[in-house]
mmCIF file of C-alpha atoms in Angstrom:
data_model
loop_
_atom_site.group_PDB
_atom_site.id
_atom_site.type_symbol
_atom_site.label_atom_id
_atom_site.label_comp_id
_atom_site.label_asym_id
_atom_site.label_seq_id
_atom_site.Cartn_x
_atom_site.Cartn_y
_atom_site.Cartn_z
ATOM 1 C CA MET A 70 0.000 0.000 0.000
ATOM 2 C CA PHE A 71 2.791 2.381 0.936
ATOM 3 C CA SER A 72 4.702 1.782 -2.281
ATOM 4 C CA GLN A 73 1.567 2.283 -4.401
ATOM 5 C CA ARG A 74 0.882 5.589 -2.661
ATOM 6 C CA ARG A 75 4.439 6.740 -3.258
ATOM 7 C CA LEU A 76 4.145 5.738 -6.922
ATOM 8 C CA GLY A 77 0.884 7.681 -7.261
ATOM 9 C CA VAL A 78 2.438 10.805 -5.732
ATOM 10 C CA ALA A 79 5.459 10.507 -8.015
ATOM 11 C CA LEU A 80 3.249 10.218 -11.103
ATOM 12 C CA TYR A 81 1.179 13.187 -9.966
ATOM 13 C CA PHE A 82 4.224 15.444 -9.639
ATOM 14 C CA LEU A 83 5.608 14.144 -12.931
ATOM 15 C CA LEU A 84 2.403 15.206 -14.681
ATOM 16 C CA LEU A 85 2.534 18.618 -13.028
ATOM 17 C CA SER A 86 6.114 19.097 -14.179
ATOM 18 C CA LEU A 87 5.192 18.091 -17.732
ATOM 19 C CA GLN A 88 2.370 20.619 -17.751
ATOM 20 C CA TYR A 89 4.769 23.313 -16.576
ATOM 21 C CA VAL A 90 7.295 22.471 -19.268
ATOM 22 C CA VAL A 91 4.832 22.353 -22.156
ATOM 23 C CA CYS A 92 3.329 25.678 -21.091
ATOM 24 C CA ILE A 93 6.763 27.222 -21.551
ATOM 25 C CA VAL A 94 8.029 25.210 -24.505
ATOM 26 C CA ASP A 95 5.027 25.215 -26.814
ATOM 27 C CA PRO A 96 6.230 24.028 -30.227
ATOM 28 C CA ILE A 97 5.754 26.565 -32.971
ATOM 29 C CA SER A 98 6.320 24.370 -36.001
ATOM 30 C CA LEU A 99 2.919 23.415 -37.376
ATOM 31 C CA THR A 100 1.721 21.447 -40.359
ATOM 32 C CA ILE A 101 -2.039 21.195 -40.553
ATOM 33 C CA GLY A 102 -4.796 20.472 -43.022
ATOM 34 C CA ALA A 103 -8.132 18.725 -43.136
ATOM 35 C CA GLY A 104 -7.442 15.047 -42.561
ATOM 36 C CA VAL A 105 -3.641 15.518 -42.480
ATOM 37 C CA GLY A 106 -1.564 14.628 -39.401
ATOM 38 C CA LEU A 107 0.776 17.047 -37.682
ATOM 39 C CA GLY A 108 3.803 14.774 -37.603
ATOM 40 C CA ALA A 109 6.249 14.375 -34.748
ATOM 41 C CA TRP A 110 7.045 17.363 -32.555
ATOM 42 C CA PHE A 111 10.372 17.290 -30.718
ATOM 43 C CA GLY A 112 10.593 13.562 -31.280
ATOM 44 C CA GLY A 113 8.746 11.562 -28.657
ATOM 45 C CA PHE A 114 8.036 14.605 -26.489
ATOM 46 C CA GLY A 115 5.345 15.859 -28.875
ATOM 47 C CA VAL A 116 3.501 12.553 -28.604
ATOM 48 C CA LEU A 117 3.845 12.627 -24.820
ATOM 49 C CA LYS A 118 2.483 16.155 -24.691
ATOM 50 C CA ASP A 119 -0.483 15.260 -26.904
ATOM 51 C CA GLN A 120 -1.388 12.387 -24.592
ATOM 52 C CA THR A 121 -1.034 14.337 -21.339
ATOM 53 C CA TYR A 122 -1.365 18.089 -21.099
ATOM 54 C CA CYS A 123 -3.090 18.580 -24.450
ATOM 55 C CA ARG A 124 -5.874 16.130 -23.629
ATOM 56 C CA TRP A 125 -7.283 18.702 -21.213
ATOM 57 C CA SER A 126 -5.919 22.018 -22.483
ATOM 58 C CA GLU A 127 -6.027 23.740 -25.860
ATOM 59 C CA CYS A 128 -2.746 23.285 -27.704
ATOM 60 C CA CYS A 129 -1.416 24.255 -31.107
ATOM 61 C CA ASN A 130 -1.988 20.792 -32.522
ATOM 62 C CA GLU A 131 -4.320 18.717 -34.660
ATOM 63 C CA ARG A 132 -6.663 18.019 -31.762
ATOM 64 C CA SER A 133 -7.362 21.720 -31.089
ATOM 65 C CA ILE A 134 -7.030 23.021 -34.644
ATOM 66 C CA LYS A 135 -9.221 20.786 -36.761
ATOM 67 C CA GLY A 136 -9.093 22.886 -39.945
ATOM 68 C CA ASP A 137 -12.387 21.487 -41.192
ATOM 69 C CA ILE A 138 -12.995 23.292 -44.479
ATOM 70 C CA GLY A 139 -15.733 20.802 -45.344
ATOM 71 C CA GLU A 140 -17.658 21.961 -42.282
ATOM 72 C CA LEU A 141 -17.148 25.581 -43.308
ATOM 73 C CA ARG A 142 -18.417 24.887 -46.825
ATOM 74 C CA ARG A 143 -21.569 23.231 -45.455
ATOM 75 C CA THR A 144 -22.225 26.011 -42.960
ATOM 76 C CA LEU A 145 -21.750 28.778 -45.502
ATOM 77 C CA THR A 146 -23.956 27.043 -48.056
ATOM 78 C CA GLU A 147 -26.758 26.424 -45.554
ATOM 79 C CA LYS A 148 -26.684 29.620 -43.505
ATOM 80 C CA LEU A 149 -25.242 32.459 -45.575
ATOM 81 C CA TYR A 150 -27.685 34.050 -47.999
ATOM 82 C CA GLY A 151 -26.995 36.103 -51.097
ATOM 83 C CA GLN A 152 -23.191 35.863 -50.919
ATOM 84 C CA HIS A 153 -22.120 33.467 -53.657
ATOM 85 C CA ILE A 154 -18.900 35.410 -54.328
ATOM 86 C CA VAL A 155 -17.826 35.159 -50.692
ATOM 87 C CA ILE A 156 -18.513 31.423 -50.537
ATOM 88 C CA GLN A 157 -16.612 30.678 -53.740
ATOM 89 C CA GLN A 158 -13.565 32.779 -52.946
ATOM 90 C CA LEU A 159 -13.326 32.054 -49.223
ATOM 91 C CA ILE A 160 -13.397 28.277 -49.495
ATOM 92 C CA SER A 161 -10.730 28.258 -52.217
ATOM 93 C CA ALA A 162 -8.510 30.704 -50.308
ATOM 94 C CA LEU A 163 -8.650 28.758 -47.037
ATOM 95 C CA GLU A 164 -8.210 25.352 -48.686
ATOM 96 C CA ALA A 165 -5.085 26.567 -50.439
ATOM 97 C CA HIS A 166 -3.759 28.295 -47.333
ATOM 98 C CA ILE A 167 -3.950 25.472 -44.792
ATOM 99 C CA ASN A 168 -2.967 22.773 -47.259
ATOM 100 C CA PRO A 169 0.178 21.115 -45.830
ATOM 101 C CA HIS A 170 1.765 21.179 -49.289
ATOM 102 C CA SER A 171 1.303 24.939 -49.684
ATOM 103 C CA SER A 172 4.533 26.774 -50.446
ATOM 104 C CA SER A 173 3.240 30.229 -49.499
ATOM 105 C CA ARG A 174 5.702 32.329 -47.503
ATOM 106 C CA LYS A 175 3.175 34.823 -46.139
ATOM 107 C CA PRO A 176 -0.014 34.805 -44.061
ATOM 108 C CA LEU A 177 -3.452 34.800 -45.642
ATOM 109 C CA VAL A 178 -4.834 38.357 -45.530
ATOM 110 C CA MET A 179 -8.461 39.105 -46.411
ATOM 111 C CA SER A 180 -10.563 42.248 -46.276
ATOM 112 C CA PHE A 181 -14.374 41.963 -45.914
ATOM 113 C CA HIS A 182 -16.479 44.869 -47.199
ATOM 114 C CA GLY A 183 -20.202 45.565 -47.268
ATOM 115 C CA THR A 184 -23.150 47.323 -45.714
ATOM 116 C CA PRO A 185 -24.391 46.318 -42.218
ATOM 117 C CA GLY A 186 -26.272 43.044 -41.903
ATOM 118 C CA THR A 187 -24.751 41.316 -44.913
ATOM 119 C CA GLY A 188 -22.872 38.679 -42.873
ATOM 120 C CA LYS A 189 -19.281 39.889 -42.442
ATOM 121 C CA ASN A 190 -18.929 39.081 -38.733
ATOM 122 C CA TYR A 191 -21.144 36.046 -39.170
ATOM 123 C CA VAL A 192 -18.674 34.602 -41.674
ATOM 124 C CA ALA A 193 -15.672 35.420 -39.472
ATOM 125 C CA ASP A 194 -17.316 33.415 -36.678
ATOM 126 C CA MET A 195 -18.010 30.538 -39.075
ATOM 127 C CA ILE A 196 -14.323 30.443 -39.989
ATOM 128 C CA ALA A 197 -13.384 30.311 -36.307
ATOM 129 C CA GLU A 198 -15.836 27.469 -35.631
ATOM 130 C CA ALA A 199 -14.519 25.446 -38.578
ATOM 131 C CA LEU A 200 -10.828 25.910 -37.863
ATOM 132 C CA TYR A 201 -10.660 25.599 -34.076
ATOM 133 C CA GLU A 202 -12.120 22.986 -31.752
ATOM 134 C CA LYS A 203 -13.133 25.726 -29.292
ATOM 135 C CA GLY A 204 -14.480 27.929 -32.070
ATOM 136 C CA VAL A 205 -14.763 31.619 -31.247
ATOM 137 C CA ASN A 206 -13.540 30.893 -27.714
ATOM 138 C CA SER A 207 -10.167 29.599 -28.881
ATOM 139 C CA ARG A 208 -7.150 31.298 -27.369
ATOM 140 C CA PHE A 209 -5.617 31.312 -30.849
ATOM 141 C CA ILE A 210 -8.194 33.862 -32.049
ATOM 142 C CA HIS A 211 -7.390 37.522 -31.456
ATOM 143 C CA LYS A 212 -10.224 39.951 -32.175
ATOM 144 C CA TYR A 213 -10.191 43.754 -32.086
ATOM 145 C CA ARG A 214 -12.972 46.308 -32.497
ATOM 146 C CA GLY A 215 -12.360 49.787 -33.832
ATOM 147 C CA ARG A 216 -14.636 51.701 -31.491
ATOM 148 C CA LEU A 217 -13.358 49.859 -28.431
ATOM 149 C CA ASP A 218 -9.679 49.133 -29.057
ATOM 150 C CA PHE A 219 -8.457 51.849 -31.430
ATOM 151 C CA SER A 220 -10.720 54.839 -30.904
ATOM 152 C CA ILE A 221 -8.309 57.748 -30.255
ATOM 153 C CA ASP A 222 -6.513 59.328 -33.218
ATOM 154 C CA ASN A 223 -3.609 60.617 -31.150
ATOM 155 C CA ASP A 224 -2.790 57.133 -29.809
ATOM 156 C CA VAL A 225 -1.807 55.649 -33.180
ATOM 157 C CA ASN A 226 1.785 54.966 -32.099
ATOM 158 C CA LYS A 227 0.571 53.117 -29.021
ATOM 159 C CA TYR A 228 -1.838 51.071 -31.127
ATOM 160 C CA ASN A 229 0.925 50.165 -33.578
ATOM 161 C CA TYR A 230 3.083 48.888 -30.743
ATOM 162 C CA ARG A 231 0.190 46.875 -29.327
ATOM 163 C CA ILE A 232 -0.599 45.245 -32.680
ATOM 164 C CA TYR A 233 3.068 44.409 -33.303
ATOM 165 C CA SER A 234 3.407 42.889 -29.841
ATOM 166 C CA ASP A 235 0.134 40.955 -29.985
ATOM 167 C CA VAL A 236 0.806 39.502 -33.426
ATOM 168 C CA THR A 237 4.353 38.343 -32.681
ATOM 169 C CA LYS A 238 3.284 36.808 -29.367
ATOM 170 C CA GLY A 239 0.232 35.192 -30.958
ATOM 171 C CA ILE A 240 2.208 33.600 -33.773
ATOM 172 C CA ASN A 241 4.891 32.479 -31.335
ATOM 173 C CA ASP A 242 2.119 30.773 -29.347
ATOM 174 C CA CYS A 243 0.646 29.171 -32.473
ATOM 175 C CA PRO A 244 1.566 29.764 -36.124
ATOM 176 C CA LEU A 245 -2.016 29.113 -37.260
ATOM 177 C CA SER A 246 -3.493 32.003 -35.290
ATOM 178 C CA LEU A 247 -6.455 34.052 -36.502
ATOM 179 C CA PHE A 248 -6.436 37.849 -36.154
ATOM 180 C CA ILE A 249 -9.743 39.666 -36.755
ATOM 181 C CA PHE A 250 -9.928 43.458 -36.968
ATOM 182 C CA ASP A 251 -13.560 44.574 -36.900
ATOM 183 C CA GLU A 252 -14.861 48.107 -37.586
ATOM 184 C CA VAL A 253 -11.735 49.005 -39.561
ATOM 185 C CA ASP A 254 -13.584 52.027 -40.947
ATOM 186 C CA LYS A 255 -13.846 53.376 -37.368
ATOM 187 C CA MET A 256 -10.088 53.106 -36.714
ATOM 188 C CA PRO A 257 -7.642 56.000 -37.106
ATOM 189 C CA GLN A 258 -5.472 56.239 -40.201
ATOM 190 C CA GLY A 259 -2.040 54.677 -39.728
ATOM 191 C CA VAL A 260 -3.053 52.112 -37.114
ATOM 192 C CA PHE A 261 -1.785 49.172 -39.192
ATOM 193 C CA GLU A 262 1.640 50.459 -40.233
ATOM 194 C CA SER A 263 3.513 48.148 -37.841
ATOM 195 C CA LEU A 264 1.487 45.231 -39.177
ATOM 196 C CA THR A 265 2.527 45.799 -42.788
ATOM 197 C CA SER A 266 6.001 44.366 -42.379
ATOM 198 C CA LEU A 267 4.744 41.486 -40.240
ATOM 199 C CA VAL A 268 2.335 40.142 -42.866
ATOM 200 C CA ASP A 269 4.702 40.697 -45.771
ATOM 201 C CA TYR A 270 7.026 37.920 -46.955
ATOM 202 C CA ASN A 271 9.464 36.830 -44.247
ATOM 203 C CA GLY A 272 8.606 39.891 -42.193
ATOM 204 C CA LEU A 273 8.463 38.371 -38.712
ATOM 205 C CA PRO A 274 11.310 38.844 -36.215
ATOM 206 C CA ASP A 275 13.332 36.197 -34.362
ATOM 207 C CA ASN A 276 12.923 33.558 -37.087
ATOM 208 C CA LEU A 277 9.202 33.224 -36.406
ATOM 209 C CA SER A 278 7.147 31.661 -39.181
ATOM 210 C CA GLY A 279 3.825 33.373 -39.752
ATOM 211 C CA SER A 280 3.034 31.842 -43.117
ATOM 212 C CA LYS A 281 0.074 29.886 -41.685
ATOM 213 C CA ALA A 282 -1.531 32.812 -39.820
ATOM 214 C CA ILE A 283 -4.781 34.374 -41.043
ATOM 215 C CA PHE A 284 -5.718 38.065 -40.908
ATOM 216 C CA ILE A 285 -9.250 39.361 -41.547
ATOM 217 C CA PHE A 286 -10.210 43.029 -41.804
ATOM 218 C CA ILE A 287 -13.933 43.812 -41.518
ATOM 219 C CA SER A 288 -15.351 47.121 -42.667
ATOM 220 C CA ASN A 289 -18.455 48.913 -43.915
ATOM 221 C CA THR A 290 -16.150 50.814 -46.266
ATOM 222 C CA ALA A 291 -17.193 50.588 -49.928
ATOM 223 C CA GLY A 292 -20.644 49.265 -48.999
ATOM 224 C CA VAL A 293 -22.276 52.083 -50.979
ATOM 225 C CA GLN A 294 -20.048 51.454 -53.986
ATOM 226 C CA ILE A 295 -20.850 47.723 -53.892
ATOM 227 C CA SER A 296 -24.576 48.536 -53.872
ATOM 228 C CA HIS A 297 -24.242 50.929 -56.810
ATOM 229 C CA GLN A 298 -22.264 48.440 -58.863
ATOM 230 C CA LEU A 299 -24.647 45.572 -58.128
ATOM 231 C CA ALA A 300 -27.761 47.654 -58.863
ATOM 232 C CA LYS A 301 -26.283 48.793 -62.177
ATOM 233 C CA MET A 302 -25.528 45.228 -63.240
ATOM 234 C CA LEU A 303 -28.949 43.917 -62.171
ATOM 235 C CA LYS A 304 -30.738 46.677 -64.063
ATOM 236 C CA ASN A 305 -28.680 45.806 -67.135
ATOM 237 C CA GLY A 306 -30.017 42.258 -67.005
ATOM 238 C CA ALA A 307 -27.249 40.418 -65.162
ATOM 239 C CA MET A 308 -28.209 37.495 -62.931
ATOM 240 C CA ARG A 309 -27.015 38.093 -59.382
ATOM 241 C CA GLU A 310 -25.613 34.542 -59.056
ATOM 242 C CA ASN A 311 -23.507 34.985 -62.204
ATOM 243 C CA ILE A 312 -21.739 38.173 -61.108
ATOM 244 C CA LYS A 313 -17.999 37.685 -60.514
ATOM 245 C CA LEU A 314 -15.521 39.037 -57.987
ATOM 246 C CA SER A 315 -13.758 40.954 -60.742
ATOM 247 C CA ALA A 316 -16.691 43.367 -60.884
ATOM 248 C CA PHE A 317 -15.830 44.666 -57.399
ATOM 249 C CA GLU A 318 -12.228 43.917 -56.452
ATOM 250 C CA GLN A 319 -10.511 47.011 -57.871
ATOM 251 C CA VAL A 320 -13.283 49.247 -56.530
ATOM 252 C CA LEU A 321 -12.821 47.846 -53.020
ATOM 253 C CA GLU A 322 -9.066 48.361 -53.087
ATOM 254 C CA LYS A 323 -9.340 51.923 -54.382
ATOM 255 C CA VAL A 324 -12.068 53.006 -51.973
ATOM 256 C CA SER A 325 -10.319 51.408 -48.980
ATOM 257 C CA TYR A 326 -7.152 53.322 -49.780
ATOM 258 C CA ASN A 327 -8.845 56.703 -50.167
ATOM 259 C CA ILE A 328 -11.692 56.809 -47.629
ATOM 260 C CA GLU A 329 -11.193 57.680 -43.947
ATOM 261 C CA GLY A 330 -10.443 54.708 -41.738
ATOM 262 C CA GLY A 331 -7.730 52.302 -40.687
ATOM 263 C CA LEU A 332 -6.816 51.350 -44.257
ATOM 264 C CA LYS A 333 -6.551 54.880 -45.653
ATOM 265 C CA LYS A 334 -3.168 55.276 -47.369
ATOM 266 C CA ALA A 335 -2.161 52.054 -45.608
ATOM 267 C CA GLY A 336 1.060 50.237 -46.390
ATOM 268 C CA LEU A 337 -0.990 47.028 -46.390
ATOM 269 C CA ILE A 338 -2.571 48.219 -49.634
ATOM 270 C CA GLU A 339 0.486 49.982 -51.093
ATOM 271 C CA LYS A 340 2.601 46.842 -50.704
ATOM 272 C CA HIS A 341 -0.204 44.576 -51.976
ATOM 273 C CA VAL A 342 -0.168 42.249 -48.967
ATOM 274 C CA ILE A 343 -3.978 41.973 -48.841
ATOM 275 C CA ASP A 344 -4.655 38.820 -50.819
ATOM 276 C CA HIS A 345 -8.441 39.033 -51.191
ATOM 277 C CA TYR A 346 -10.959 41.882 -51.102
ATOM 278 C CA LEU A 347 -14.337 40.205 -50.616
ATOM 279 C CA PRO A 348 -17.580 42.085 -51.356
ATOM 280 C CA PHE A 349 -20.595 41.213 -49.217
ATOM 281 C CA LEU A 350 -23.460 42.095 -51.530
ATOM 282 C CA PRO A 351 -26.479 44.007 -50.185
ATOM 283 C CA LEU A 352 -29.433 41.739 -49.455
ATOM 284 C CA GLU A 353 -32.741 41.738 -51.286
ATOM 285 C CA LYS A 354 -36.164 40.766 -49.976
ATOM 286 C CA GLN A 355 -35.696 37.110 -50.914
ATOM 287 C CA HIS A 356 -32.602 36.886 -48.695
ATOM 288 C CA VAL A 357 -34.217 38.550 -45.681
ATOM 289 C CA LEU A 358 -37.101 36.067 -46.017
ATOM 290 C CA LYS A 359 -34.595 33.234 -45.680
ATOM 291 C CA CYS A 360 -33.076 34.866 -42.593
ATOM 292 C CA ILE A 361 -36.504 35.080 -40.958
ATOM 293 C CA ALA A 362 -37.343 31.459 -41.793
ATOM 294 C CA ALA A 363 -33.977 30.308 -40.405
ATOM 295 C CA GLU A 364 -34.559 32.142 -37.117
ATOM 296 C CA PHE A 365 -37.983 30.547 -36.647
ATOM 297 C CA LYS A 366 -36.379 27.169 -37.364
ATOM 298 C CA LYS A 367 -33.875 27.757 -34.538
ATOM 299 C CA TRP A 368 -36.834 28.121 -32.173
ATOM 300 C CA GLY A 369 -38.489 25.014 -33.590
ATOM 301 C CA ARG A 370 -41.504 27.059 -34.673
ATOM 302 C CA ASP A 371 -43.554 27.355 -37.826
ATOM 303 C CA PRO A 372 -44.695 30.966 -38.063
ATOM 304 C CA LYS A 373 -48.408 31.646 -38.370
ATOM 305 C CA GLU A 374 -49.803 32.826 -41.674
ATOM 306 C CA GLY A 375 -48.993 36.460 -42.266
ATOM 307 C CA VAL A 376 -46.353 36.669 -39.526
ATOM 308 C CA ILE A 377 -43.360 36.642 -41.884
ATOM 309 C CA GLU A 378 -44.890 39.279 -44.134
ATOM 310 C CA SER A 379 -45.630 41.408 -41.074
ATOM 311 C CA LEU A 380 -42.050 41.049 -39.878
ATOM 312 C CA LEU A 381 -40.771 41.983 -43.320
ATOM 313 C CA GLN A 382 -42.662 45.263 -43.132
ATOM 314 C CA ASP A 383 -41.110 45.932 -39.714
ATOM 315 C CA VAL A 384 -37.498 45.087 -40.543
ATOM 316 C CA ILE A 385 -37.005 46.034 -44.193
ATOM 317 C CA THR A 386 -36.253 49.575 -45.224
ATOM 318 C CA TYR A 387 -35.140 49.716 -48.817
ATOM 319 C CA ASP A 388 -32.279 51.906 -50.002
ATOM 320 C CA ARG A 389 -33.546 55.209 -51.344
ATOM 321 C CA GLU A 390 -31.506 55.330 -54.518
ATOM 322 C CA HIS A 391 -32.273 51.909 -55.988
ATOM 323 C CA GLY A 392 -35.210 50.604 -53.951
ATOM 324 C CA LEU A 393 -33.751 47.092 -54.193
ATOM 325 C CA PHE A 394 -31.726 46.407 -51.063
ATOM 326 C CA ALA A 395 -32.565 46.045 -47.370
ATOM 327 C CA THR A 396 -30.577 48.815 -45.665
ATOM 328 C CA SER A 397 -29.964 46.782 -42.488
ATOM 329 C CA GLY A 398 -29.810 43.373 -44.176
ATOM 330 C CA CYS A 399 -30.534 40.611 -41.647
ATOM 331 C CA LYS A 400 -29.035 42.529 -38.730
ATOM 332 C CA THR A 401 -32.217 42.942 -36.634
ATOM 333 C CA ILE A 402 -33.910 39.664 -37.582
ATOM 334 C CA GLU A 403 -32.744 37.589 -34.600
ATOM 335 C CA LYS A 404 -34.267 39.883 -31.963
ATOM 336 C CA LYS A 405 -37.450 40.523 -33.951
ATOM 337 C CA VAL A 406 -38.150 36.810 -34.354
ATOM 338 C CA ALA A 407 -37.324 36.094 -30.705
ATOM 339 C CA THR A 408 -39.842 38.724 -29.623
ATOM 340 C CA GLU A 409 -42.476 37.301 -31.942
ATOM 341 C CA VAL A 410 -41.907 33.792 -30.556
ATOM 342 C CA TRP A 411 -42.312 34.882 -26.944
ATOM 343 C CA ILE A 412 -45.405 36.971 -27.653
ATOM 344 C CA ASN A 413 -47.109 33.999 -29.299
#
């Protein structure tokens, strides 16, 4: 009995010491892809870590970073309405980026543009849920909001230092980290200058490899221009589902560079380190109808006759210039449907 107790105590302290070590020495070499193994880390130690500490804690490994692009494709197809360009481009970009055979030497950098309620943050959350086992709660996701984190024009130098520090620490912690900058149009000009060199080719210090990191910028910038371009094409007889990215990409880059906000005159644009400018098209009535139906489905309810049409009248205000697009998209649908469910 005595010897068994001593053995148990010894094993307990051994496990504690292993946890301490792996917290400090977290491997930063990462090879990941859907259905592809990570390979050995530090010889047998990586296997030991996976079977001990990482069984209970989130680690930069295959268990915690699932990289399930198939899940993302299904979720986008089922739950994102009116954004065929985003679905096509996003899936291809992410598949190529996390592929273990990719030879890219820089992070994946994407900029999401569109009017409110078109799904920009919704898609960013979908990406997080598909890539990480803990989804939006993963410690490998770093999210910033313009109004909250970078609101004072005179503090640009401080913000640049913070971004530089956060990004280098985040990538050191895990190469496949996700950095999301929301409300970029509300940030002061110049806030991303320290980031430019970090996301460029071989731009990280201390031999860090950031080629598997992902950066997403989210903005309402160019939403008006997207609406104008789409309305023009629809009125000329184009089918919405046949419209290509090429109809918007140069407009998004030009407007982002010239309009007030975090990307104005930014080195990120001048040095062409943003890989994809993705337009989130304004939503039409047919898309808002799908949003309403999806919300009722979440509650397990079939709406009574006339309820959806009544909700449409409450939530849809069409843009004044074209009379085609819902000005708030699906932004207020969730709360409106929830209220309707509880009333009835």
